[in-house]
mmCIF file of C-alpha atoms and ligand atoms in Angstrom:
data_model
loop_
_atom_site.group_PDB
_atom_site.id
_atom_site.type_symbol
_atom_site.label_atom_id
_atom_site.label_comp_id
_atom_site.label_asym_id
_atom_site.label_seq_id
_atom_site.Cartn_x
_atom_site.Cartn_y
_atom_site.Cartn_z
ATOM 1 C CA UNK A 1045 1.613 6.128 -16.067
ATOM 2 C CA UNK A 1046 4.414 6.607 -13.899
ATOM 3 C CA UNK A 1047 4.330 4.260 -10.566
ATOM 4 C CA UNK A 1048 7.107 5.241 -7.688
ATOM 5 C CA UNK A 1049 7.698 3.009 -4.842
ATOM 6 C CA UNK A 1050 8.432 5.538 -1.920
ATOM 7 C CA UNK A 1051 8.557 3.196 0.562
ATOM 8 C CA UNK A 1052 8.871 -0.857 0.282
ATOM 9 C CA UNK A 1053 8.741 -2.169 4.035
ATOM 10 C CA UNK A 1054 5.738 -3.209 5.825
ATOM 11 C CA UNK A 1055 4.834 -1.481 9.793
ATOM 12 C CA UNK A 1056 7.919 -0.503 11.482
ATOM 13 C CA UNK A 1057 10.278 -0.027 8.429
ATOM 14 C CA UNK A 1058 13.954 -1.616 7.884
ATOM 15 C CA UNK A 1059 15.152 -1.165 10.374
ATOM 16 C CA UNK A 1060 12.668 -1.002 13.122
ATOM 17 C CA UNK A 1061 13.180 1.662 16.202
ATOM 18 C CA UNK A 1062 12.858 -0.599 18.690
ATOM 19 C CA UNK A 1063 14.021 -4.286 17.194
ATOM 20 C CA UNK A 1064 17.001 -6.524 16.938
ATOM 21 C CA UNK A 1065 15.837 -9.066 15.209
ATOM 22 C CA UNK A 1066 18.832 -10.523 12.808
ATOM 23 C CA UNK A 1067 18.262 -8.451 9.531
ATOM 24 C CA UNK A 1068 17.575 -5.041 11.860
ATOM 25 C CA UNK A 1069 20.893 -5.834 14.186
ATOM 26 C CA UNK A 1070 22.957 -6.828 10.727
ATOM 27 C CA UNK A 1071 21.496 -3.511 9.132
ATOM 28 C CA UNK A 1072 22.549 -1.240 11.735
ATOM 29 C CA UNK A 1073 25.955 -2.885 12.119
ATOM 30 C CA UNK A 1074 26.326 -3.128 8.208
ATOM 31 C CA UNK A 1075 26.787 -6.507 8.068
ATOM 32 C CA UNK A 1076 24.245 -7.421 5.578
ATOM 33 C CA UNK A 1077 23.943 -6.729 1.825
ATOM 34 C CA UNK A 1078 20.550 -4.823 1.946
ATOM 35 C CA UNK A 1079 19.243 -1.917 1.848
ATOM 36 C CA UNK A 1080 17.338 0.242 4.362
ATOM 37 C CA UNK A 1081 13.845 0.963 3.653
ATOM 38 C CA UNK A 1082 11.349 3.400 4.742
ATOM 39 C CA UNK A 1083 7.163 2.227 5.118
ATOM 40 C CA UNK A 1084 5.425 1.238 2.168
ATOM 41 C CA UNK A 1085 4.106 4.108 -0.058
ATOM 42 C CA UNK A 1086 3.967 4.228 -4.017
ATOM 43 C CA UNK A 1087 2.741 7.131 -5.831
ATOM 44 C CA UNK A 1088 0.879 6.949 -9.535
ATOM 45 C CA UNK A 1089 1.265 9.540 -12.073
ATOM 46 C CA UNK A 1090 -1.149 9.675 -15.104
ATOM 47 C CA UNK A 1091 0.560 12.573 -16.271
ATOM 48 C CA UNK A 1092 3.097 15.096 -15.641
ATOM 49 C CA UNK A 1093 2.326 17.582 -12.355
ATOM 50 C CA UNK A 1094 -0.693 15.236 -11.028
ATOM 51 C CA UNK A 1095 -0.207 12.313 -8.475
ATOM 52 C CA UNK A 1096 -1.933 9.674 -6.751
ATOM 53 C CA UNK A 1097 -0.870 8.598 -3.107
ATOM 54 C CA UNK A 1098 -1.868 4.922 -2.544
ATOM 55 C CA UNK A 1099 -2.293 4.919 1.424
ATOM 56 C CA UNK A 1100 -0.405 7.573 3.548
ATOM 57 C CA UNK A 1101 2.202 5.734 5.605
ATOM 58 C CA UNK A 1102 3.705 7.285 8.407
ATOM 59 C CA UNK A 1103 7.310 7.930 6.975
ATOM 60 C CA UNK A 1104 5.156 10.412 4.146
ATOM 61 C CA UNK A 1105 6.734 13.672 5.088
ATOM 62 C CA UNK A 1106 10.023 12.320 4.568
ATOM 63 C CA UNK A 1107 9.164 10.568 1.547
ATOM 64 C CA UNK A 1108 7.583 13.470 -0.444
ATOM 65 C CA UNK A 1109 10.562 15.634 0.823
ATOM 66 C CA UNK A 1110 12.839 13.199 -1.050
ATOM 67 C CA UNK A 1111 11.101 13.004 -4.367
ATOM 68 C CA UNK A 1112 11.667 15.499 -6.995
ATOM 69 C CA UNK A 1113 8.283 14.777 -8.493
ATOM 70 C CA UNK A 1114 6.344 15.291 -5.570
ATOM 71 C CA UNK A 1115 8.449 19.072 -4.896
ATOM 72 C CA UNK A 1116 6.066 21.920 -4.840
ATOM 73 C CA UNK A 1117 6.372 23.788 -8.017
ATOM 74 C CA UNK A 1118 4.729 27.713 -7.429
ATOM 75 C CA UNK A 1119 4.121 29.958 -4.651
ATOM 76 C CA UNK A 1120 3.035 30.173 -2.092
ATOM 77 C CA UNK A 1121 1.536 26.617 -1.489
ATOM 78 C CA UNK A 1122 1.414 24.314 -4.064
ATOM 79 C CA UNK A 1123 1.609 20.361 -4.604
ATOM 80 C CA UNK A 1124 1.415 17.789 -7.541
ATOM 81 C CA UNK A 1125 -0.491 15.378 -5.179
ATOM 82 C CA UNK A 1126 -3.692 15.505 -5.880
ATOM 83 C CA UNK A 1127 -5.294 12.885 -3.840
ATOM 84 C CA UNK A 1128 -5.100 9.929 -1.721
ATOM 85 C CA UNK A 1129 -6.359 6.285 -2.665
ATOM 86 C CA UNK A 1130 -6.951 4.028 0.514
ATOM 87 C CA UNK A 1131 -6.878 0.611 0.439
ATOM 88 C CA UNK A 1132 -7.355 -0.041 4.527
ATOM 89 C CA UNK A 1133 -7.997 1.791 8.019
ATOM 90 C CA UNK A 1134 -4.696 0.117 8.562
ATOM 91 C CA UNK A 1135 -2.241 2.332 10.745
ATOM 92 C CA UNK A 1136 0.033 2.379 8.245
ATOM 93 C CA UNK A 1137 -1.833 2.946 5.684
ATOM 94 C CA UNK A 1138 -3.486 6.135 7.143
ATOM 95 C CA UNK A 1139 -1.844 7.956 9.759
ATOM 96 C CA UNK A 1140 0.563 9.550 6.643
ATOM 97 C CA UNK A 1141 -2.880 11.435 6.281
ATOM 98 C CA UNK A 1142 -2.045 13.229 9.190
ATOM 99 C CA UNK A 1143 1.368 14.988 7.438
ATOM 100 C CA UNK A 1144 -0.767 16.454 4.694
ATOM 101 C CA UNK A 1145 -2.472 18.610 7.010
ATOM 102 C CA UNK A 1146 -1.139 22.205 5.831
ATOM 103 C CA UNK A 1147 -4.287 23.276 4.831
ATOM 104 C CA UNK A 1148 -3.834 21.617 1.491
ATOM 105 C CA UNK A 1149 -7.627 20.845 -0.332
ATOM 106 C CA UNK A 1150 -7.353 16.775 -1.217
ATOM 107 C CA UNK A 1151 -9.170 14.362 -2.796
ATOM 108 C CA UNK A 1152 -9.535 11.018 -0.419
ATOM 109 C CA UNK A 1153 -11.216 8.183 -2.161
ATOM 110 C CA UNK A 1154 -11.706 5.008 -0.286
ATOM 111 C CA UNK A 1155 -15.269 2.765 0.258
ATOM 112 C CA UNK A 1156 -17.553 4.077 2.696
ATOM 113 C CA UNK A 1157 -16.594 2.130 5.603
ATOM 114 C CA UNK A 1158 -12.708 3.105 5.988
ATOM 115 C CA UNK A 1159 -13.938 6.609 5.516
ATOM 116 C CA UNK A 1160 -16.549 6.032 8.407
ATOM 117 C CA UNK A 1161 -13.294 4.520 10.778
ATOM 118 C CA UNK A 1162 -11.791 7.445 10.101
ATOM 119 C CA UNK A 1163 -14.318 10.411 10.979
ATOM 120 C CA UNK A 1164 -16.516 8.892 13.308
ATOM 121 C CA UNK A 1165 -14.077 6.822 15.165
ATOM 122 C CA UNK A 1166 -10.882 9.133 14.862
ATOM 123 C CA UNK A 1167 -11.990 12.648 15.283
ATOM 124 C CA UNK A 1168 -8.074 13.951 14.253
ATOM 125 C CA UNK A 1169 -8.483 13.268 10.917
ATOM 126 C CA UNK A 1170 -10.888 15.839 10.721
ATOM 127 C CA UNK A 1171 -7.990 18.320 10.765
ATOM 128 C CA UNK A 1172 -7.828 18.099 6.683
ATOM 129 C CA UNK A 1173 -11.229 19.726 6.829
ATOM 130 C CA UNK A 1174 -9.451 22.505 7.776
ATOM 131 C CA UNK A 1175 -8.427 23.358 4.183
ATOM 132 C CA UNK A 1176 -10.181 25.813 1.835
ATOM 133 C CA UNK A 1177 -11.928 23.831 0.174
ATOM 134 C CA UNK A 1178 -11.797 21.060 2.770
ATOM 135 C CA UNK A 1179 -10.343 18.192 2.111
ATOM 136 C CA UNK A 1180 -13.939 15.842 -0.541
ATOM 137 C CA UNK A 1181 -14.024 12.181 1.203
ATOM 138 C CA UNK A 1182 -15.237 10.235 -2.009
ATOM 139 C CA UNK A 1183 -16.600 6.765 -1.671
ATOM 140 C CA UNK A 1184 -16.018 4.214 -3.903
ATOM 141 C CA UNK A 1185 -18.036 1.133 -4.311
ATOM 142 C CA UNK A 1186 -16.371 -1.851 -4.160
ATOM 143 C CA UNK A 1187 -15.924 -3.639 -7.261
ATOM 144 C CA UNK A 1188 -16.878 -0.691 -9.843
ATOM 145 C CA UNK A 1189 -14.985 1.349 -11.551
ATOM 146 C CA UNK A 1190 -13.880 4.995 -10.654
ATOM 147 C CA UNK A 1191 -11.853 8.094 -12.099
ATOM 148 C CA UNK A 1192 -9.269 9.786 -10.185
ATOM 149 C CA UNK A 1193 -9.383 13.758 -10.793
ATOM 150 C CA UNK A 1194 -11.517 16.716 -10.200
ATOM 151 C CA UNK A 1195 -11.304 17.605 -14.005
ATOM 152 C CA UNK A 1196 -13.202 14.812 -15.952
ATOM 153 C CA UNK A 1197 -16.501 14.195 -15.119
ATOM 154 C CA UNK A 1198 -17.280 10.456 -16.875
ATOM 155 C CA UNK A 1199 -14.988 7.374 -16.797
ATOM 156 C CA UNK A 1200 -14.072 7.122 -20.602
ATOM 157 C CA UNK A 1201 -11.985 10.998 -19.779
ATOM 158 C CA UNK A 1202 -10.638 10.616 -17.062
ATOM 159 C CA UNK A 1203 -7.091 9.999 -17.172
ATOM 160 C CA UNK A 1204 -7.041 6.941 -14.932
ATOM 161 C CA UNK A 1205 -9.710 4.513 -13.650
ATOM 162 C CA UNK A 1206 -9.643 2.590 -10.718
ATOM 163 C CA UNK A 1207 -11.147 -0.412 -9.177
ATOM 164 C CA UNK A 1208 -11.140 -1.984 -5.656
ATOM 165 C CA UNK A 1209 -11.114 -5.854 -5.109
ATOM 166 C CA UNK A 1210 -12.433 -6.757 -1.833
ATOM 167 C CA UNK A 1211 -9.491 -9.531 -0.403
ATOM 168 C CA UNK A 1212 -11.606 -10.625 2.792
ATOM 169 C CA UNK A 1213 -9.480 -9.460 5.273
ATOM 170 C CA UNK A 1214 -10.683 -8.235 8.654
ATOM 171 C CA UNK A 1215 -11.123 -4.119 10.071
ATOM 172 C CA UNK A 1216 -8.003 -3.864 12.068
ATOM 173 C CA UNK A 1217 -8.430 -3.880 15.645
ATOM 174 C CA UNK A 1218 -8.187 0.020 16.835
ATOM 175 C CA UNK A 1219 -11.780 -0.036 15.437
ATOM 176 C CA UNK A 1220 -14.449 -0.119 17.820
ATOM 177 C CA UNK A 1221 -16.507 -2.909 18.639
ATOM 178 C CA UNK A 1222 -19.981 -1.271 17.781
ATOM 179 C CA UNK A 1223 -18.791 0.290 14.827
ATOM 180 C CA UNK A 1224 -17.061 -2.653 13.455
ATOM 181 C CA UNK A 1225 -19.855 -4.852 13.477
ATOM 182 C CA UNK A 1226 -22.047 -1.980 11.434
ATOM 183 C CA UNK A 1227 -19.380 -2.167 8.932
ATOM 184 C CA UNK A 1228 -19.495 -4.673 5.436
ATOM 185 C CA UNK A 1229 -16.435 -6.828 6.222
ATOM 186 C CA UNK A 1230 -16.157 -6.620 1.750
ATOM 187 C CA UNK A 1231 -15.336 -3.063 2.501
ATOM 188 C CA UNK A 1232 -12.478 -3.399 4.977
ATOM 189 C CA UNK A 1233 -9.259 -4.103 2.899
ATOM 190 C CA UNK A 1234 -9.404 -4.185 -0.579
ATOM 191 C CA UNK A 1235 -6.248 -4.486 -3.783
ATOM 192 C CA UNK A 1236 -6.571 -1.583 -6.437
ATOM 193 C CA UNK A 1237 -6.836 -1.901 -10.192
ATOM 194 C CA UNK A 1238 -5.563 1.144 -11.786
ATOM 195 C CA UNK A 1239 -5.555 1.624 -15.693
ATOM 196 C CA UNK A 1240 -5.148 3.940 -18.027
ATOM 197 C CA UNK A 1241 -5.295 3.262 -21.737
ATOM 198 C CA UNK A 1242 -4.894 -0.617 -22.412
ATOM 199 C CA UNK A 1243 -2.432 -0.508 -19.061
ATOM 200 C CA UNK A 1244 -3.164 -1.486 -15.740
ATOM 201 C CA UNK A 1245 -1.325 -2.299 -12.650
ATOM 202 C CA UNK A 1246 -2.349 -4.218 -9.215
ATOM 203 C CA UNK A 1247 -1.619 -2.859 -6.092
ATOM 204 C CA UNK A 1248 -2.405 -5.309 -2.567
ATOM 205 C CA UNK A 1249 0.585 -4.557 -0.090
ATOM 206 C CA UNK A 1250 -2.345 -6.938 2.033
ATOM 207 C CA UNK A 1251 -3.208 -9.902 0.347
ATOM 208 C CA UNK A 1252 -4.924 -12.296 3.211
ATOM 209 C CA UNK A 1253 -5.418 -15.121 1.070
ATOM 210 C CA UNK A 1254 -8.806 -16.221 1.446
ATOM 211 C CA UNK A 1255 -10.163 -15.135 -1.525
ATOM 212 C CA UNK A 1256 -9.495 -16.065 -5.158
ATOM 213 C CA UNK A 1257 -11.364 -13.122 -6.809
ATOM 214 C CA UNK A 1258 -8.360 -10.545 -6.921
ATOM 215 C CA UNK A 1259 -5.876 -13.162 -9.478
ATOM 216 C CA UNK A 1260 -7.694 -12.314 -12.488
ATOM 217 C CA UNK A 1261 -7.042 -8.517 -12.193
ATOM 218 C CA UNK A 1262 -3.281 -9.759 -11.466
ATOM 219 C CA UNK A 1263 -3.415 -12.014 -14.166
ATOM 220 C CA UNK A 1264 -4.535 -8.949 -16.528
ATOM 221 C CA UNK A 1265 -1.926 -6.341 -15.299
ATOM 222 C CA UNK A 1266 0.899 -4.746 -16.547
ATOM 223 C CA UNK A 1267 2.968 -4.452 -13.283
ATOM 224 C CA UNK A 1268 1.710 -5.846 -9.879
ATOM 225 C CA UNK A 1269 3.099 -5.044 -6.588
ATOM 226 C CA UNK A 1270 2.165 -7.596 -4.249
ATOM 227 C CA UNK A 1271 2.267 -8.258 -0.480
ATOM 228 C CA UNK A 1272 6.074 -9.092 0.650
ATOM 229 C CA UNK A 1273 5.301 -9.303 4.010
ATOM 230 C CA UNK A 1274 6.570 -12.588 5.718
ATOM 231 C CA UNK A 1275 8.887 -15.696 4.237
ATOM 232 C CA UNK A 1276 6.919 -18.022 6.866
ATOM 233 C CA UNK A 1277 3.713 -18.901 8.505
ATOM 234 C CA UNK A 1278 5.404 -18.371 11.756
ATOM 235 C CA UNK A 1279 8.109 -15.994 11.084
ATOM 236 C CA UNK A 1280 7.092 -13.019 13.713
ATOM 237 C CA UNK A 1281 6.503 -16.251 16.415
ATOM 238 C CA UNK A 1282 10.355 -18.028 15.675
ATOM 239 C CA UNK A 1283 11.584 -14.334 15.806
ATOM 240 C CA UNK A 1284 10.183 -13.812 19.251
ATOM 241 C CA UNK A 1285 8.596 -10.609 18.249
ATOM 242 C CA UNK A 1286 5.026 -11.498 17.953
ATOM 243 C CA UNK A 1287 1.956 -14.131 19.024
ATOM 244 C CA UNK A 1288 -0.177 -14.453 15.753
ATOM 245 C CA UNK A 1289 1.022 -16.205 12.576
ATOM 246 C CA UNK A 1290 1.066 -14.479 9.207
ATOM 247 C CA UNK A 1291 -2.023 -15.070 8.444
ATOM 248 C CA UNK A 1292 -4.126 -14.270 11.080
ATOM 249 C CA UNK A 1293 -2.628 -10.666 10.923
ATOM 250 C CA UNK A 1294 -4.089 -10.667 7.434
ATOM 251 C CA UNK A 1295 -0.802 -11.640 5.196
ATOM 252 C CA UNK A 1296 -0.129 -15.042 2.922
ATOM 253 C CA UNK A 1297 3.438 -15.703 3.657
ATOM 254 C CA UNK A 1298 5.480 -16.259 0.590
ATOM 255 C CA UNK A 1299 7.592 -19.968 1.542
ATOM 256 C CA UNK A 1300 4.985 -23.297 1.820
ATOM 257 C CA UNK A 1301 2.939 -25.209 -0.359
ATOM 258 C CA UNK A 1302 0.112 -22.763 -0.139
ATOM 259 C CA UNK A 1303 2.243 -19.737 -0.294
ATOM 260 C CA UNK A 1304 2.226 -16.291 -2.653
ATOM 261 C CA UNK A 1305 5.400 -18.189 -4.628
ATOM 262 C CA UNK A 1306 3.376 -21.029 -5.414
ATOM 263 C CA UNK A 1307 0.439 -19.330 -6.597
ATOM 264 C CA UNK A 1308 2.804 -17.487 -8.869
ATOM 265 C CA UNK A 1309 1.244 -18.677 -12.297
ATOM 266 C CA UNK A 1310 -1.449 -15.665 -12.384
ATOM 267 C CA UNK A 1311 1.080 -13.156 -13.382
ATOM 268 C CA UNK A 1312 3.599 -14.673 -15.630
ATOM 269 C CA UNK A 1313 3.091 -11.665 -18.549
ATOM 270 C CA UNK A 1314 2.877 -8.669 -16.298
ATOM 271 C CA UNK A 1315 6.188 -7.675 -13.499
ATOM 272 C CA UNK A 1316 5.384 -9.274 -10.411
ATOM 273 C CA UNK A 1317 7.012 -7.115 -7.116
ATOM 274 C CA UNK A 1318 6.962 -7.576 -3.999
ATOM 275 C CA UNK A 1319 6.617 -4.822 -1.611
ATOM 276 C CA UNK A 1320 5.987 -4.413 1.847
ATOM 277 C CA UNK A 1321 8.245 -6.820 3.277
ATOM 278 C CA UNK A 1322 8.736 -7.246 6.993
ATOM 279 C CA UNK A 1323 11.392 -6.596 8.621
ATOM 280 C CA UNK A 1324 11.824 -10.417 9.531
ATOM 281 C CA UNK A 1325 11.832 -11.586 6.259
ATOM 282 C CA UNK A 1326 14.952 -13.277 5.071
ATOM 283 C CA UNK A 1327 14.364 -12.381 1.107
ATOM 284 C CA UNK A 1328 15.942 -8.501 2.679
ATOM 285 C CA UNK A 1329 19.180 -10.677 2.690
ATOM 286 C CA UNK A 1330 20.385 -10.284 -0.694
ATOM 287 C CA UNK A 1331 22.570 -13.029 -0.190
ATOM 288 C CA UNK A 1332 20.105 -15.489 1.269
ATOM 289 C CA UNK A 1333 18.598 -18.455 -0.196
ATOM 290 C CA UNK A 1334 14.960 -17.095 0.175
ATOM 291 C CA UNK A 1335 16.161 -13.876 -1.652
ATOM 292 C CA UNK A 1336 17.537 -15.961 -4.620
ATOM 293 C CA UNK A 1337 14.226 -18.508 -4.437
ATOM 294 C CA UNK A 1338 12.354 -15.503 -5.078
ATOM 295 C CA UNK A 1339 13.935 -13.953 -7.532
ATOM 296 C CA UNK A 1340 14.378 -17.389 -9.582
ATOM 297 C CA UNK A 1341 10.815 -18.062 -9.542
ATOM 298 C CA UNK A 1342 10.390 -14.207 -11.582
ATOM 299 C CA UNK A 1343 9.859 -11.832 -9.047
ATOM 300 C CA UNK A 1344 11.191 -8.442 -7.958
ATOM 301 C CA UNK A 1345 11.746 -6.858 -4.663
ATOM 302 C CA UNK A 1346 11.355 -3.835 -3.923
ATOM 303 C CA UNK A 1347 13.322 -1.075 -3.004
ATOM 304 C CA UNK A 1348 12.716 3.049 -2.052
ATOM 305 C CA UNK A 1349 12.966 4.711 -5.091
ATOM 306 C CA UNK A 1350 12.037 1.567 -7.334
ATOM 307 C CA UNK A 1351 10.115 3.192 -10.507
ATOM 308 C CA UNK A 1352 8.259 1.777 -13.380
ATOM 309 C CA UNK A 1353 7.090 3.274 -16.628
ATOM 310 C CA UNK A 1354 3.417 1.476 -17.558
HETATM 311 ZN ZN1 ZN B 2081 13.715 -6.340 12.856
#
């Protein structure tokens, strides 16, 4: 399968609208080795003229619009994306939903509580209904295996299965109160197993750290791309930008004794990425020390436009 990083930066991009903290300020004023980078996205192909979106960030339209692969190919409407994988309600993992709207039929598989946020609680996104056919919401159980397609029918044809791991993270907070506590907290943000053949790959752009289940799908894959989010514990608090710590906004940082780096050893045959990094986050310094402590210990960083053959 082919696996395309559109978009490597967590919520808010590189650079952010609206900050000026030192990597955004350096960016803009091009005093920085780095590279600007739009909201994470990465799209799977199993084969040629059929993708996978994993989440829908809110830089999509631009995305698809610069990727060849993703380019309509006959008239009048036409696209190669055939559905949507969601790991989270997240903001920025769904509102991208909203720029496939063109009356384009999708496939939408997530577990039955993100779909539920979605409908019930968010009436817009009923606007891919509009399609003809309408857009099929499938649930997925967590934990068991799925295919991706309309074409094959049973696992063992289809030409990639998935899996979600539940990562015990929390339903963000746009969710309502009563709905929220109707809803399985295993189903609220979950990392994705995708294989095909003896290949697989891990996908958690959200990796909250309080569960251990999700290393021995790492362990097992080909390629992961991991959450990049934050360097340190306290990294939005010492840039003045935010109140909670990494962690309690659902994100192991990567620096400290407890961090992603030091939990490294579950991947050491497969690439290990990391992708949606924070604008904060010193490893977008090419030049700095966290950027090189990274890199030493084996892993990548990602960029837009970052693909992989698997
Ligand atoms: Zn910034």
């Amino acid at each position: 399968m082919r696996v395309t990083v559109l978009g490597s930066a967590a919520g808010g991009g590189f650079p952010q609208w609206n900050c000026a903290c030192p990597n955004c300020s350096r960016l803009r004023a091009g005093r920085i080795r780095s590279k600007a980078r739009s909201q994470a996205q990465v799209v799977v192909s199993p084969v040629e003229g059929e993708c996978y979106l994993l989440n829908a960030s809110p830089d999509l339209r631009t995305q698809i619009i610069s990727t060849k692969l993703l380019d309509p190919s006959k008239p009048p409407r036409h696209t190669p994306i055939s559905g949507v994988v969601l790991t989270s309600a997240d903001v920025d993992s769904v509102v991208g939903l909203l720029h496939l709207r063109e009356f384009q039929p999708l496939q939408i598989y997530s577990t039955p509580s993100i779909r539920r946020i979605l409908l019930e609680d968010n009436h817009i996104f009923r606007v891919l209904d509009r399609s003809n056919p309408p857009a099929v919401w499938r649930d997925v159980a967590i934990n068991t295996w799925f295919s991706l397609g309309t074409v094959s029918s049973s696992i063992e044809e289809s030409a990639i299965r998935c899996r979600m791991i539940p990562l015990g993270s929390a339903y963000p907070d746009y969710v309502s109160e009563n709905l929220r506590h109707a809803l399985p907290p295993r189903e609220a943000v979950a990392g994705l197993v995708m294989a095909q053949g003896s290949k697989q790959i891990f996908y958690a752009p959200a990796l909250p750290g309080r569960s251990e289940e999700w290393k021995d799908w790492a362990r097992s894959s080909d390629l992961c791309l991991l959450d990049g989010t934050f360097w340190d514990e306290n990294e939005l608090i010492s840039a003045g930008v935010g109140w909670k710590t990494a962690r309690e906004i659902g994100h192991v940082p990567l620096s400290a004794a407890d961090g992603l780096l030091a939990q490294s050893d579950f991947a050491k045959a497969g690439r290990r990425v990391l992708i949606h990094i924070n604008n904060t986050n010193p490893i977008l310094d090419e030049d700095s020390p966290e950027n090189r402590e990274v890199r030493d210990a084996g892993w990548e960083i990602a960029y837009d436009g970052m693909t992989f053959e698997v």
